Tab-separated table of C-alpha atoms in Angstrom:
chain	number	residue	atom	x	y	z
R	169	UNK	CA	106.434	95.657	84.529
R	170	UNK	CA	105.812	96.440	87.928
R	171	UNK	CA	106.165	99.127	89.835
R	172	UNK	CA	107.716	98.791	92.862
R	173	UNK	CA	106.129	101.574	94.742
R	174	UNK	CA	105.669	99.404	98.305
R	175	UNK	CA	107.496	96.493	99.272
R	176	UNK	CA	105.830	93.230	97.795
R	177	UNK	CA	107.000	90.876	100.355
R	178	UNK	CA	106.722	91.416	103.918
R	179	UNK	CA	108.723	89.915	106.791
R	180	UNK	CA	107.089	88.360	109.592
R	181	UNK	CA	109.271	86.116	112.195
R	182	UNK	CA	107.481	82.738	111.193
R	183	UNK	CA	105.269	83.887	108.594
R	184	UNK	CA	107.118	83.719	105.677
R	185	UNK	CA	104.974	83.711	102.868
R	186	UNK	CA	103.176	87.203	103.548
R	187	UNK	CA	102.867	89.412	100.402
R	188	UNK	CA	100.832	92.201	98.735
R	189	UNK	CA	99.190	91.518	95.220
R	190	UNK	CA	99.113	95.663	94.542
R	191	UNK	CA	101.108	97.015	91.720
R	192	UNK	CA	100.382	94.747	88.702
R	193	UNK	CA	98.888	96.519	85.335
R	194	UNK	CA	95.122	95.794	85.285
R	195	UNK	CA	92.164	97.133	82.993
R	196	UNK	CA	92.151	100.118	81.117
R	197	UNK	CA	95.514	101.028	81.716
R	198	UNK	CA	95.063	100.888	85.610
R	199	UNK	CA	96.986	99.954	88.234
R	200	UNK	CA	96.062	97.434	91.111
R	201	UNK	CA	96.194	99.154	94.578
R	202	UNK	CA	98.957	98.261	96.784
R	203	UNK	CA	98.045	98.020	100.612
R	204	UNK	CA	94.311	96.775	100.016
R	205	UNK	CA	94.819	92.961	99.158
R	206	UNK	CA	97.129	90.726	101.148
R	207	UNK	CA	97.892	86.994	100.678
R	208	UNK	CA	99.445	84.729	103.341
R	209	UNK	CA	100.271	81.523	104.903
R	210	UNK	CA	98.916	80.585	108.160
R	211	UNK	CA	98.584	84.015	110.502
R	212	UNK	CA	98.777	81.930	113.923
R	213	UNK	CA	101.873	82.037	114.151
R	214	UNK	CA	102.274	85.681	114.077
R	215	UNK	CA	104.044	86.275	117.610
R	216	UNK	CA	104.834	89.214	119.516
R	217	UNK	CA	107.830	90.823	117.669
R	218	UNK	CA	105.580	91.185	114.595
R	219	UNK	CA	102.520	92.873	116.059
R	220	UNK	CA	103.421	96.431	115.567
R	221	UNK	CA	104.145	95.356	111.952
R	222	UNK	CA	100.926	93.764	111.497
R	223	UNK	CA	98.712	96.242	113.083
R	224	UNK	CA	100.212	98.670	110.923
R	225	UNK	CA	99.230	97.420	107.656
R	226	UNK	CA	95.435	98.465	109.117
R	227	UNK	CA	94.031	94.504	108.140
R	228	UNK	CA	90.474	94.795	108.500
R	229	UNK	CA	89.476	91.155	107.219
R	230	UNK	CA	91.343	88.179	107.346
R	231	UNK	CA	89.854	85.123	105.162
R	232	UNK	CA	91.378	81.490	106.331
R	233	UNK	CA	90.390	79.295	103.668
R	234	UNK	CA	91.533	76.257	105.564
R	235	UNK	CA	89.380	73.307	106.897
R	236	UNK	CA	87.818	73.501	110.539
R	237	UNK	CA	90.679	70.159	111.508
R	238	UNK	CA	93.737	72.713	110.605
R	239	UNK	CA	92.179	75.742	112.185
R	240	UNK	CA	91.839	73.704	115.388
R	241	UNK	CA	95.284	71.652	115.542
R	242	UNK	CA	97.243	74.817	114.421
R	243	UNK	CA	94.914	77.925	115.785
R	244	UNK	CA	94.200	80.934	113.865
R	245	UNK	CA	95.120	84.896	113.540
R	246	UNK	CA	94.856	86.400	117.324
R	247	UNK	CA	92.091	88.446	118.352
R	248	UNK	CA	94.142	90.969	119.992
R	249	UNK	CA	94.283	92.372	116.094
R	250	UNK	CA	90.422	92.964	116.213
R	251	UNK	CA	90.087	92.123	112.335
R	252	UNK	CA	86.941	90.568	111.067
R	253	UNK	CA	88.227	86.658	111.088
R	254	UNK	CA	86.163	84.437	108.722
R	255	UNK	CA	86.897	81.095	108.086
R	256	UNK	CA	85.911	80.415	104.339
R	257	UNK	CA	86.597	76.760	103.647
R	258	UNK	CA	87.594	76.001	100.439
R	259	UNK	CA	86.297	72.548	99.758
R	260	UNK	CA	88.175	70.216	98.065
R	261	UNK	CA	89.352	66.821	97.666
R	262	UNK	CA	92.341	65.555	100.150
R	263	UNK	CA	95.432	65.862	97.802
R	264	UNK	CA	97.068	63.155	99.960
R	265	UNK	CA	94.432	60.720	98.124
R	266	UNK	CA	95.190	61.664	94.624
R	267	UNK	CA	98.227	59.441	93.623
R	268	UNK	CA	101.067	61.179	91.851
R	269	UNK	CA	103.354	58.406	89.834
R	270	UNK	CA	106.714	58.959	88.761
R	271	UNK	CA	106.469	60.704	85.144
R	272	UNK	CA	103.572	62.859	86.050
R	273	UNK	CA	103.672	66.235	84.703
R	274	UNK	CA	103.612	67.986	87.854
R	275	UNK	CA	102.295	71.114	86.562
R	276	UNK	CA	99.207	69.192	85.197
R	277	UNK	CA	98.327	67.881	88.404
R	278	UNK	CA	98.799	71.111	89.959
R	279	UNK	CA	96.295	72.696	87.461
R	280	UNK	CA	94.195	69.743	87.958
R	281	UNK	CA	93.980	70.439	91.407
R	282	UNK	CA	92.830	73.986	91.041
R	283	UNK	CA	90.362	72.994	88.836
R	284	UNK	CA	89.099	70.811	91.414
R	285	UNK	CA	89.276	74.043	94.077
R	286	UNK	CA	86.842	75.978	91.503
R	287	UNK	CA	84.446	73.565	91.367
R	288	UNK	CA	83.812	71.532	94.883
R	289	UNK	CA	85.108	74.897	96.414
R	290	UNK	CA	82.328	77.233	94.910
R	291	UNK	CA	80.999	78.203	98.206
R	292	UNK	CA	83.904	79.343	99.811
R	293	UNK	CA	85.353	80.792	96.536
R	294	UNK	CA	82.311	82.929	96.213
R	295	UNK	CA	82.488	84.176	100.105
R	296	UNK	CA	85.788	85.234	99.207
R	297	UNK	CA	85.710	87.011	96.220
R	298	UNK	CA	82.559	89.080	97.983
R	299	UNK	CA	84.834	90.097	100.922
R	300	UNK	CA	87.136	91.182	98.658
R	301	UNK	CA	84.918	93.077	96.471
R	302	UNK	CA	83.687	95.064	99.447
R	303	UNK	CA	85.777	98.547	100.117
R	304	UNK	CA	84.456	98.333	103.637
R	305	UNK	CA	86.247	95.056	104.129
R	306	UNK	CA	89.609	95.979	102.961
R	307	UNK	CA	92.222	95.679	104.026
R	308	UNK	CA	91.882	92.162	103.062
R	309	UNK	CA	94.244	89.348	103.776
R	310	UNK	CA	93.921	85.866	102.247
R	311	UNK	CA	95.530	82.353	103.654
R	312	UNK	CA	95.543	79.330	103.729
R	313	UNK	CA	98.711	76.940	105.296
R	314	UNK	CA	101.128	77.833	102.708
R	315	UNK	CA	99.241	80.495	101.391
R	316	UNK	CA	100.428	78.885	97.884
R	317	UNK	CA	97.329	76.616	96.525
R	318	UNK	CA	94.007	77.898	97.623
R	319	UNK	CA	95.036	81.101	98.438
R	320	UNK	CA	96.717	81.359	95.093
R	321	UNK	CA	93.471	80.082	93.466
R	322	UNK	CA	91.460	83.038	95.089
R	323	UNK	CA	94.053	85.753	94.488
R	324	UNK	CA	94.374	84.493	90.627
R	325	UNK	CA	90.435	84.628	90.286
R	326	UNK	CA	90.998	88.235	91.732
R	327	UNK	CA	93.663	89.500	89.414
R	328	UNK	CA	91.971	88.189	86.232
R	329	UNK	CA	88.846	89.938	87.181
R	330	UNK	CA	90.726	93.002	87.900
R	331	UNK	CA	92.322	92.518	84.037
R	332	UNK	CA	95.931	91.502	85.544
R	333	UNK	CA	97.240	89.436	82.502
R	334	UNK	CA	98.160	85.651	83.219
R	335	UNK	CA	101.507	86.531	82.968
R	336	UNK	CA	101.648	88.252	85.878
R	337	UNK	CA	99.427	86.368	87.874
R	338	UNK	CA	101.534	83.251	87.143
R	339	UNK	CA	104.516	85.423	88.110
R	340	UNK	CA	102.715	86.228	91.402
R	341	UNK	CA	102.021	82.827	91.974
R	342	UNK	CA	105.308	81.855	91.270
R	343	UNK	CA	106.866	83.901	94.127
R	344	UNK	CA	105.967	81.263	96.621
R	345	UNK	CA	108.712	79.077	95.466
R	346	UNK	CA	111.357	81.335	96.907
R	347	UNK	CA	109.067	81.366	100.425
R	348	UNK	CA	108.713	77.603	100.472
R	349	UNK	CA	112.320	77.153	101.831
R	350	UNK	CA	111.829	78.508	105.125
R	351	UNK	CA	108.620	77.456	105.170
R	352	UNK	CA	109.516	73.735	104.750
R	353	UNK	CA	112.415	74.164	107.271
R	354	UNK	CA	110.116	75.091	110.019
R	355	UNK	CA	107.444	72.423	109.473
R	356	UNK	CA	110.267	69.770	109.051
R	357	UNK	CA	111.048	70.573	112.855
R	358	UNK	CA	107.492	71.544	114.018
R	359	UNK	CA	105.349	69.048	112.144
R	360	UNK	CA	107.697	66.685	109.957
R	361	UNK	CA	104.584	64.685	109.042
R	362	UNK	CA	103.317	67.420	106.914
R	363	UNK	CA	106.276	67.215	104.745
R	364	UNK	CA	107.313	63.491	104.613
R	365	UNK	CA	106.143	62.156	101.371
R	366	UNK	CA	104.506	65.149	100.254
R	367	UNK	CA	107.673	67.298	99.020
R	368	UNK	CA	105.780	67.389	95.419
R	369	UNK	CA	102.784	69.722	97.006
R	370	UNK	CA	105.442	72.547	98.077
R	371	UNK	CA	106.720	73.961	94.651
R	372	UNK	CA	104.681	76.578	92.805
R	373	UNK	CA	105.494	76.112	88.983
R	374	UNK	CA	104.167	79.491	87.201
R	375	UNK	CA	102.960	76.874	84.272
R	376	UNK	CA	100.386	75.136	86.271
R	377	UNK	CA	98.605	78.791	87.271
R	378	UNK	CA	98.776	79.244	83.333
R	379	UNK	CA	97.418	75.736	82.969
R	380	UNK	CA	94.559	76.216	85.716
R	381	UNK	CA	93.345	79.824	83.889
R	382	UNK	CA	93.393	78.198	80.082
R	383	UNK	CA	91.077	75.081	81.700
R	384	UNK	CA	88.850	77.436	83.330
R	385	UNK	CA	87.988	79.373	80.201
R	386	UNK	CA	87.553	76.424	78.395
R	387	UNK	CA	84.836	75.086	80.657
R	388	UNK	CA	83.393	78.197	81.385
R	389	UNK	CA	84.000	80.760	78.912
R	390	UNK	CA	86.039	83.581	80.992
R	391	UNK	CA	86.784	84.007	84.501
R	392	UNK	CA	84.024	86.970	84.679
R	393	UNK	CA	81.322	83.982	82.957
R	394	UNK	CA	83.033	81.691	85.942
R	395	UNK	CA	82.630	83.996	89.074
R	396	UNK	CA	79.108	85.082	87.683
R	397	UNK	CA	77.744	81.388	87.510
R	398	UNK	CA	78.549	80.571	91.272
R	399	UNK	CA	76.812	83.961	91.976
R	400	UNK	CA	78.932	87.010	92.145
R	401	UNK	CA	77.404	89.780	90.718
R	402	UNK	CA	78.057	92.383	88.030
R	403	UNK	CA	77.825	94.953	91.008
R	404	UNK	CA	80.153	93.094	93.204
R	405	UNK	CA	82.617	92.424	90.397
R	406	UNK	CA	81.952	96.471	89.467
R	407	UNK	CA	83.085	97.285	93.164
R	408	UNK	CA	85.701	95.010	93.365
R	409	UNK	CA	87.337	97.025	90.436
R	410	UNK	CA	86.605	100.414	91.540
R	411	UNK	CA	88.125	100.153	95.049
R	412	UNK	CA	91.062	98.048	94.002
R	413	UNK	CA	92.657	99.381	90.892
R	414	UNK	CA	93.755	102.749	91.168
R	415	UNK	CA	92.246	105.799	88.867
């Protein structure tokens, strides 16, 4: 169960999937702190009407996982917010090049994409987890285009390191499904080419995240073993747990 001490979903005029990942039960009966780590879709759409609410969150660090051409095409969070902006690219196979034939087990297809992030995107994952582990960087918001896949992978790994159950991690991931309706409506108006033929990329079945976590453990032993393998240190993991867990 999640104690709703704060609002998980934060409403902005044209940023549709902005939410807090706090409140989940973690290691040793401790709870993930609220207002320390956020996940979002692209922040370039934050407008003048959003400035006061976004500023009030006190965001110090923005982790943008998108590739350079995405940032160049759509823009980035405005410099007026004074956040430390980091474009930590999560390298991966272009999804449009991966077939999704009729009859595909969609959860399996998505889990395979996330496993590709974990292998090809190691540098971006490591740099992102290091920032999230640093208390001086918090509050942090991590985002990509939709805040679903690349962002979902980073948040899943973080929550797993904090001792959050796979059930709660998958439930958090699946919250994106409700946000996809207004986001896809917006994209159909502004850049319909991002939607056409790619409809299978815009849902968030919880089984996909559970499969990914199972796959990662099968290959690497545990999530902690995986992040240590890519370079996150024990001291960094301990620091993450100290500042992101209550008590």
